[in-house]
Coordinates of C-alpha atoms in Angstrom, one line a residue:
X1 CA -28.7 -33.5 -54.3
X2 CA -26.1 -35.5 -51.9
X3 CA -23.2 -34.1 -53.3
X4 CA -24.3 -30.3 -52.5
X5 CA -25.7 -31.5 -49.3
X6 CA -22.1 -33.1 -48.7
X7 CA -20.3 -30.2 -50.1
X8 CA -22.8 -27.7 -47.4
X9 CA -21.5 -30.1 -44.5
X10 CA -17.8 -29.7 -45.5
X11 CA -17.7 -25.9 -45.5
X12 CA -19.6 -26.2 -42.4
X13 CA -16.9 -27.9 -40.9
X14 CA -14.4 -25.6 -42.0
X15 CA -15.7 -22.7 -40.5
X16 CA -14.8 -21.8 -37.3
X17 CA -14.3 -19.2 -34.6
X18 CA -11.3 -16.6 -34.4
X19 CA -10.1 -15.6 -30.9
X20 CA -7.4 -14.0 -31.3
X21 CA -9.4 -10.4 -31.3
X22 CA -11.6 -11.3 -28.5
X23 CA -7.9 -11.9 -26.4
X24 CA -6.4 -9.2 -27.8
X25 CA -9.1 -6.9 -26.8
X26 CA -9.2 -8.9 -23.2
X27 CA -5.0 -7.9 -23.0
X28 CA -5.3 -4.2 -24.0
X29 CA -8.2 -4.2 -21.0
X30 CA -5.8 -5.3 -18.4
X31 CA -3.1 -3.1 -19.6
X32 CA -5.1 -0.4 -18.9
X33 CA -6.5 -1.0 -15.0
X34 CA -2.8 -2.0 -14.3
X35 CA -1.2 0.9 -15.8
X36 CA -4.2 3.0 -14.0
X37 CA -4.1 1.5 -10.4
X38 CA -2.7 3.4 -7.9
X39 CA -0.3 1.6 -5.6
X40 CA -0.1 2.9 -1.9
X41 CA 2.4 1.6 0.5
X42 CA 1.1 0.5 3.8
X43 CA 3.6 1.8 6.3
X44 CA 3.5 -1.9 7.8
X45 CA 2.7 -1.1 11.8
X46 CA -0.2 -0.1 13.4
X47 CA -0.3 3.2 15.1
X48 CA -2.7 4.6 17.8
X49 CA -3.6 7.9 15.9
X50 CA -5.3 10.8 17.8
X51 CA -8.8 11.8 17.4
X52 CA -9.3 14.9 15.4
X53 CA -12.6 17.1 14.5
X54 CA -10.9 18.7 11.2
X55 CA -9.8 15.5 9.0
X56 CA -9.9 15.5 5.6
X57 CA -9.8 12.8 3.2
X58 CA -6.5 13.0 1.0
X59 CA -6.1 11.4 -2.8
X60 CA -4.3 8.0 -2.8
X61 CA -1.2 9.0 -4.7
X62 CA 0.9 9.6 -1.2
X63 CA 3.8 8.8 1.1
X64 CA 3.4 7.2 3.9
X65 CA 5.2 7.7 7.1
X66 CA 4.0 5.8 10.8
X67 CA 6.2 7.3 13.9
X68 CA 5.7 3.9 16.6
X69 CA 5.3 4.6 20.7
X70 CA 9.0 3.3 20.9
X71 CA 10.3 5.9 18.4
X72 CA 10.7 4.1 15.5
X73 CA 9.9 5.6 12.6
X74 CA 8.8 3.6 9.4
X75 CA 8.3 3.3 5.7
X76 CA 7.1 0.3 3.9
X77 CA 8.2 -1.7 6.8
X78 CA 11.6 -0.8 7.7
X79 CA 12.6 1.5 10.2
X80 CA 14.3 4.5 8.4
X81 CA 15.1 7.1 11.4
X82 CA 14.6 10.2 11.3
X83 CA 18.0 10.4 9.1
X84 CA 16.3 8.3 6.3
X85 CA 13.3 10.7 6.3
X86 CA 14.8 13.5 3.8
X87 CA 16.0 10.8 1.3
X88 CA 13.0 8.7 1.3
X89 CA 10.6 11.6 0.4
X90 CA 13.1 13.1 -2.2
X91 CA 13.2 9.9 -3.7
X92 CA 9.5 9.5 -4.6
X93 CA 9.1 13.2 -4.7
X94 CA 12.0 13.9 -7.9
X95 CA 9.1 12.6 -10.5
X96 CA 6.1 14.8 -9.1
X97 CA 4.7 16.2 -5.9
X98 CA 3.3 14.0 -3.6
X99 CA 1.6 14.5 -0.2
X100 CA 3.2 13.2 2.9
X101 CA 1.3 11.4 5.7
X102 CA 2.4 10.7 8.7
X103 CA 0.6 8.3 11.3
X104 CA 2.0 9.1 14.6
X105 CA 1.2 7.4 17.6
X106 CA -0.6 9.4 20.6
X107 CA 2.4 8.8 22.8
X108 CA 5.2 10.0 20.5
X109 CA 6.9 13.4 21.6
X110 CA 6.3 16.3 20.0
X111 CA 9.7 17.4 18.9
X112 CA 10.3 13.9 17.1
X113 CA 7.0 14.7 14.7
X114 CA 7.9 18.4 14.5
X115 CA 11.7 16.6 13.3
X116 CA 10.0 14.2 11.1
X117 CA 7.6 17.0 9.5
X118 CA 10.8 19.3 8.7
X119 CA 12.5 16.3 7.2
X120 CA 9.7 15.7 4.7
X121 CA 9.6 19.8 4.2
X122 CA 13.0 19.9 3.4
X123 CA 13.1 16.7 1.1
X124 CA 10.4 19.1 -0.9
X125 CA 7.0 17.1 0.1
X126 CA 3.9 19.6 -1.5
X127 CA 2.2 18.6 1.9
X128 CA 2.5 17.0 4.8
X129 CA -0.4 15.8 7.0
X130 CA -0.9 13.9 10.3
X131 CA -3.2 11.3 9.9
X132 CA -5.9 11.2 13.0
X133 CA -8.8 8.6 13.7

């Protein structure tokens, strides 16, 4: 009777837990939400947009342009110009179309937007918006 109750305690003993499914499963779950998350880049300033009755919410996968009251006009915190406009967008446009945005300040001429606009056109942006309060 003591030796099978001994022999019940020893392959008690030796049993144990296996992990390594458990952390495999916990790994393939954060492969997917990293390989699903959708990565916006902030322009990096903040602009005084406009008000505007017609806005429309736009999906996340986009390019973000802000056009500052001095001028400057910027994309994940460096100021490109209006030069650096065409090859920015072309650059994260080559894979697939993406939507441009572009947060202009109130004070900011007309013909610099309008310049800024035709540079994202021409870089082959499927659409650009001005973003408004």
């Amino acid at each position: 009777m003591q030796a099978n109750l001994k022999r019940r305690l020893e392959s008690e003993q030796q049993q144990q837990i296996d992990l390594s499914p458990l952390i495999d499963v916990v790994f393939i779950l954060l492969i997917f939400f990293i390989v699903t998350t959708v990565f916006v880049k902030e322009t990096g300033v903040e602009v005084d947009k406009p008000q505007a009755l017609s806005q429309q919410k736009l999906e996340r996968n986009l390019i973000m342009i802000a056009i500052t009251d001095g001028k400057e006009i910027i994309y994940d915190g460096a100021n490109i110009g209006v030069a650096g406009v065409r090859g920015v967008v072309s650059q994260l446009t080559q894979d697939k179309q993406k939507a441009v945005v572009i947060q202009a300040d109130k004070q900011v001429p007309t013909e610099l937007l309008v310049q800024v606009i035709d540079e994202s056109k021409l870089a082959g942006a499927a659409n650009v918006s001005i973003a408004t309060r």
